[in-house]
XYZ file of C-alpha atoms in Angstrom:
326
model
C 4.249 21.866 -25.822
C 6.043 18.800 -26.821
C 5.063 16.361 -24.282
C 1.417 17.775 -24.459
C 1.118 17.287 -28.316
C 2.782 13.707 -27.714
C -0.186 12.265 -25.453
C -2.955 13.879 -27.463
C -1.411 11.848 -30.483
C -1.118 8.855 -28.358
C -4.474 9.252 -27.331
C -5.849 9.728 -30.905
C -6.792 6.404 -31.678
C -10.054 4.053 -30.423
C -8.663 1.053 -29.259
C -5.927 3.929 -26.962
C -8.974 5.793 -25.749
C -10.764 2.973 -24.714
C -7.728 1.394 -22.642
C -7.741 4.794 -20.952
C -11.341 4.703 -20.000
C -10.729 1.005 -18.789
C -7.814 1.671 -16.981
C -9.228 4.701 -15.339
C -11.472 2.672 -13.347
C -9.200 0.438 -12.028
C -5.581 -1.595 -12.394
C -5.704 -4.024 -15.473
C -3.016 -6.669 -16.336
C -2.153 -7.047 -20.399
C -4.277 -10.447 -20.083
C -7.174 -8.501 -18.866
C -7.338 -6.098 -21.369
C -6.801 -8.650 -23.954
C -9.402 -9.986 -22.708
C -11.943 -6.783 -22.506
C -10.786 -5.479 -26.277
C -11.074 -8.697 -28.154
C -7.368 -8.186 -29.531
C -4.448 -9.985 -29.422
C -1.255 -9.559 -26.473
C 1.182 -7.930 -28.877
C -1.095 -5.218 -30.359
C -2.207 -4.505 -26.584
C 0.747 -4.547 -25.958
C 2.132 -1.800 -28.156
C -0.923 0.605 -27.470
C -0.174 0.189 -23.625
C 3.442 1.249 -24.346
C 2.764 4.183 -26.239
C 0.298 5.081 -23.782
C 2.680 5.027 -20.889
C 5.646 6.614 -23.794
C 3.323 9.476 -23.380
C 2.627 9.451 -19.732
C -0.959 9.098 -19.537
C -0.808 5.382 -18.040
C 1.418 4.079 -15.809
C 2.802 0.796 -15.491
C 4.379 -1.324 -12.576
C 5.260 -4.946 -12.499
C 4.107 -7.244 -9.899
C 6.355 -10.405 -10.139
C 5.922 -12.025 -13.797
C 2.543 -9.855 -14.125
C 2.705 -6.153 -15.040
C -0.501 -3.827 -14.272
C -1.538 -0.488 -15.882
C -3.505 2.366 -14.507
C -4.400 6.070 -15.403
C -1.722 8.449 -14.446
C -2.028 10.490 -11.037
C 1.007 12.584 -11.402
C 3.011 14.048 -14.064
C 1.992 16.591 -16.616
C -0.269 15.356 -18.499
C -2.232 13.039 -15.547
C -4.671 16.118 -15.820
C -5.322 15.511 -19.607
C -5.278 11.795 -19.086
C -8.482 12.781 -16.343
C -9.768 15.441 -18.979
C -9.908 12.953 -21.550
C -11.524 9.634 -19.805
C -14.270 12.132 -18.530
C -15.064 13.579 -22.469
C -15.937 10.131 -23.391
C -19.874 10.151 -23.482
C -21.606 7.791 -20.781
C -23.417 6.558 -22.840
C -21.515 5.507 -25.467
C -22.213 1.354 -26.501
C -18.355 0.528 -26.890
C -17.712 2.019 -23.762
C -20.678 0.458 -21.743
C -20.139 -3.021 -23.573
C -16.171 -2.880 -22.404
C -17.646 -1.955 -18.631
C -19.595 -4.552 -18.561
C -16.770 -7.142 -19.912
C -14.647 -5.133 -17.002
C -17.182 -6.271 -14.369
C -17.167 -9.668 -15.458
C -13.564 -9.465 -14.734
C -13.917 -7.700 -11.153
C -16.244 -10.228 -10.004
C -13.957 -13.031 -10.696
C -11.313 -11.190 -8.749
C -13.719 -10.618 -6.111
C -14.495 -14.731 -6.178
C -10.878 -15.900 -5.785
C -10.376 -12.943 -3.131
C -13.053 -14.464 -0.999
C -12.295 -17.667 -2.042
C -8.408 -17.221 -0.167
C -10.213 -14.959 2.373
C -12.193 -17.538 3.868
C -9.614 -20.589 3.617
C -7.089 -18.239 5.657
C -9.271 -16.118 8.260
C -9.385 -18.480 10.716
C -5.936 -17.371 11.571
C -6.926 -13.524 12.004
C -9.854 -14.491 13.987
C -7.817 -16.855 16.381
C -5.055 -13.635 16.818
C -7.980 -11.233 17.352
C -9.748 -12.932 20.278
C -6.218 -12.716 22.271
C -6.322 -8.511 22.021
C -8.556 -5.438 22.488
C -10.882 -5.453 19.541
C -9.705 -3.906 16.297
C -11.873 -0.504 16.563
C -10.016 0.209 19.435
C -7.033 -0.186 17.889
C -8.056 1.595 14.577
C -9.492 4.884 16.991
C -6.482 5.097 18.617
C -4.941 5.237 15.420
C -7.161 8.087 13.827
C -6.177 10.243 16.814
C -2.191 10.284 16.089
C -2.226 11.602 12.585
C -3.473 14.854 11.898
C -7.062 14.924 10.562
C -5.651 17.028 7.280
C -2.186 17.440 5.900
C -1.454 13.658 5.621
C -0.351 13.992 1.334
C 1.385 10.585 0.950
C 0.808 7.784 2.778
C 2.224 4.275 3.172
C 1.108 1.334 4.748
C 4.132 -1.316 5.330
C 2.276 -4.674 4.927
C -0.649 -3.744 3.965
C -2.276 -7.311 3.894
C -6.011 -6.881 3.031
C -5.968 -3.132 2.823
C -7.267 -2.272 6.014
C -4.909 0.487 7.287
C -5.897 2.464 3.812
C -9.388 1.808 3.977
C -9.320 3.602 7.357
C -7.306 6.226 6.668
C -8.384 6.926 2.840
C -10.843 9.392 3.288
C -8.082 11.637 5.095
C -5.548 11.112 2.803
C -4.688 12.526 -1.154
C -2.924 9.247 -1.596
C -2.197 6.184 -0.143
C 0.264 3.158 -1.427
C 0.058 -0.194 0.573
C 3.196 -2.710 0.064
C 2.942 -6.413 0.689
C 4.678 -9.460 -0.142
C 1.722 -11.891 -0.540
C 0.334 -11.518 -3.993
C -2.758 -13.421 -2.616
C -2.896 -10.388 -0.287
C -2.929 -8.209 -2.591
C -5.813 -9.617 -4.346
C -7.768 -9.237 -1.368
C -6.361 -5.858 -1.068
C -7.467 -4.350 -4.140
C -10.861 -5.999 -4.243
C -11.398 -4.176 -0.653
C -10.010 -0.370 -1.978
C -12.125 -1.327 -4.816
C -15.528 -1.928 -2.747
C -14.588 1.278 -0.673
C -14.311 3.578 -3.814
C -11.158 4.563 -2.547
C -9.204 5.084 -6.074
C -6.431 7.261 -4.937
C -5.366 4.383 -2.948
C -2.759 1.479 -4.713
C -1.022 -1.375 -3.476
C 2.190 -3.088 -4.948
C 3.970 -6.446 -4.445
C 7.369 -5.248 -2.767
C 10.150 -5.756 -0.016
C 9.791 -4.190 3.141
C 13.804 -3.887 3.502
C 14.294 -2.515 0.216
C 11.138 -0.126 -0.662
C 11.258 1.110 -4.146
C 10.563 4.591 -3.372
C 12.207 7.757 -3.592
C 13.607 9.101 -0.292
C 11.701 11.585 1.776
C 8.577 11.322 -0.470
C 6.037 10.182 2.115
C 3.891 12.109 4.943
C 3.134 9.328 6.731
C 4.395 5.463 7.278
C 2.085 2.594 9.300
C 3.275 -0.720 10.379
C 0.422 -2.555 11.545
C 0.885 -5.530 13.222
C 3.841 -6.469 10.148
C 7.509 -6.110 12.446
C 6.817 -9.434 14.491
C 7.062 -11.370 11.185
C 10.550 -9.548 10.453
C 13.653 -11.595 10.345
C 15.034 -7.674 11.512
C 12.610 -5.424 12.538
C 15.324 -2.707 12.888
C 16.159 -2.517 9.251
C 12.714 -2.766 8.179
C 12.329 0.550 10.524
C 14.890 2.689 9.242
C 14.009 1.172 5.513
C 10.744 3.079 6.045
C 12.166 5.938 8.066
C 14.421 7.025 4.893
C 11.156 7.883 3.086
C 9.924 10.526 5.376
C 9.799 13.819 4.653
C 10.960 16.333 7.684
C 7.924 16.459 10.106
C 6.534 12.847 8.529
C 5.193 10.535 11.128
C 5.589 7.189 11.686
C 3.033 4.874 13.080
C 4.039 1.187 14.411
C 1.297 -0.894 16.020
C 2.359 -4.682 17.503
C 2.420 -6.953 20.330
C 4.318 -6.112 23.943
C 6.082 -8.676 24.767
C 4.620 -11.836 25.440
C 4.746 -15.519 25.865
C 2.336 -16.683 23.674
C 4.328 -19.456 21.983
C 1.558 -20.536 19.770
C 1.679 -17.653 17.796
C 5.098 -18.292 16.847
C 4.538 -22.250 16.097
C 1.053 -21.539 14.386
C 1.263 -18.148 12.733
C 4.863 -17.568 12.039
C 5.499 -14.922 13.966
C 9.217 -14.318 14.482
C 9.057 -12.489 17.512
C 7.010 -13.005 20.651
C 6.094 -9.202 20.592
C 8.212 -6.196 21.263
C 9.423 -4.028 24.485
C 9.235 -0.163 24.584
C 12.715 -0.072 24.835
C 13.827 -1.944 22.001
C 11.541 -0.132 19.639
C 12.460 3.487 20.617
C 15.904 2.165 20.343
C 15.534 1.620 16.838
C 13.325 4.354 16.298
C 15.726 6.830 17.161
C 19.031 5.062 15.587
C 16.607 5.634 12.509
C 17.094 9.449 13.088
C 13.313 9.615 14.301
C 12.143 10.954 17.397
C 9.358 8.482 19.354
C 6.262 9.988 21.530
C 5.178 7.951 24.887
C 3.891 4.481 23.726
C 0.368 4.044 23.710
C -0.702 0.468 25.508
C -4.362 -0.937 24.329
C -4.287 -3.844 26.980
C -6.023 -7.156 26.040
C -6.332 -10.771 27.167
C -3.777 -12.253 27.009
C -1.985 -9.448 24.564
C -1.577 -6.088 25.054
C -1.608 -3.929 21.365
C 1.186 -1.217 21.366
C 1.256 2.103 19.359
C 4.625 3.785 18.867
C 4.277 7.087 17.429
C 7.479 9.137 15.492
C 8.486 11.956 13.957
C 11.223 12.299 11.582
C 13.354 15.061 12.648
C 13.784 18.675 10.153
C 17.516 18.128 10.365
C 18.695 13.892 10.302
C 22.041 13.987 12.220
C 25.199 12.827 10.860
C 26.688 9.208 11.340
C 29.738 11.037 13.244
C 27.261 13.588 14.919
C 25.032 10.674 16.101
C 27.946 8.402 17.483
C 29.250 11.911 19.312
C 26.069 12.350 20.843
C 25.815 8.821 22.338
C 29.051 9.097 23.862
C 28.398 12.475 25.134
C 31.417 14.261 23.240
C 30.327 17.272 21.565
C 30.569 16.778 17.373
């Protein structure tokens, strides 16, 4: 009873509900609410934290910026839902703060583009070396199952794309990426596609702030030839599966195309089977045949793995490869 009388109090209060209607439709910095509500940082501020006190926002940081959003799980995400949808459409507050919220998508949506098109060049160039992307994303469809994918993550996300495709399968998908400038171009894309159980966050692919086994699937798309080492990045994203979770890593086979690594920063030249089933399974993951999408020059590679029900031992794992029994 406690923690449900705790958010109806924190929710008792205009300036609170309105932030949750706001924030319900999207991820808002403190700047951008400030912004929307007329009100100065500090009083924001201390609604936003009692809101979150009481679980019906949440909160994550994204370098110096921090971003709030309704809350999806929990026990009183439900209320937080119940609430937001009580709040009469056509209410004048509420339609004059949408519209202030609009103003704010759109500029998002400007500077998006605005990176978009001063860095595309560089996709397009990569593109016309492989087998086109639809291809690629098919393929992609086929090796997860069409239902039962819960949690997904997508390693790199970059503009969104993998979660865009596979959001309408999905209860909920979290892309990582290191670029804030991809992120922007991230969420403005989730955003167009209406695809609201789907998040991305500014994070480290070698240390993922996740808890362990907490994810039905993981997707590297076209990320592990920028990796200093692709092997820890692997088993990084292998420690989140649950028993049964699959794995999905899509790159380059080896190549020679030396441009890539002078004028893209790539770090490695593409991958062979070898080496990625080798790291696959030192990850405690079992890999299917490779898939090969051949191209012109490149040929596109899809490694598919599933994290065993039982991960062996460090001493059971070292017995195995030397053919002793544990």
């Amino acid at each position: 009873m406690d923690f449900l009388l705790n958010a109806l109090k924190a929710a008792a209060e205009p300036t609170r509900l309105r932030m949750l209607s706001l924030c319900a439709h999207g991820e808002l910095s403190v700047t951008e609410l400030t912004q929307i509500l007329g009100q100065s940082q500090p009083r924001v501020s201390r609604h936003l934290k009692l809101l979150c006190e009481a679980g019906l926002l949440e909160r994550f940081r994204e370098g110096i910026w921090a971003y709030y959003r309704l809350a999806e799980r929990g026990n009183v995400a439900e209320l937080a839902r119940t609430l937001v949808d009580a709040i009469p459409a056509d209410d004048a507050g509420l339609s004059l703060d949408l519209e202030r919220l609009e103003t704010i998508k759109e500029s998002r949506r400007a500077a998006a583009q605005l990176y978009f098109s001063e860095n595309a060049a560089r996709w397009h160039q990569i593109r016309s070396l492989h087998v086109p992307e639809r291809e690629v994303e098919q393929a992609l469809l086929s090796l997860l199952p069409a239902e039962g994918v819960h949690d997904l993550l997508d390693v790199g996300t970059g503009t969104g794309r993998m979660l865009e495709l596979f959001g309408p399968r999905i209860s909920h998908g979290l892309g990582i990426d290191s670029s804030r400038e991809m992120l922007a171009v991230a969420r403005v894309n989730l955003e167009k596609a209406g695809l609201r159980h789907c998040q991305v966050r500014l994070g480290d692919m070698y240390q993922l702030a996740l808890p362990g086994q907490s994810q039905d699937a993981v997707i590297f798309h076209q990320v592990l030839h920028f990796a200093e080492t692709p092997a820890e990045a692997l088993a990084e994203a292998a420690r989140l599966l649950r028993p049964g979770g699959t794995m999905l890593v899509v790159d380059f086979d080896r190549h020679e195309q030396e441009s890539l690594r002078t004028d893209h920063a790539h770090r490695r030249l593409g991958f062979t089977d070898a080496e990625i089933r080798s790291w696959l399974k030192r990850a405690g993951l079992d890999p299917a045949p490779v898939t090969q999408l051949p191209g012109d020059p490149l040929t596109v590679c899809i490694w598919r793995a599933v994290r065993r029900a039982e991960t062996p031992s460090l001493s059971n794992r070292q017995a195995a490869l030397s053919g002793a029994a544990p």
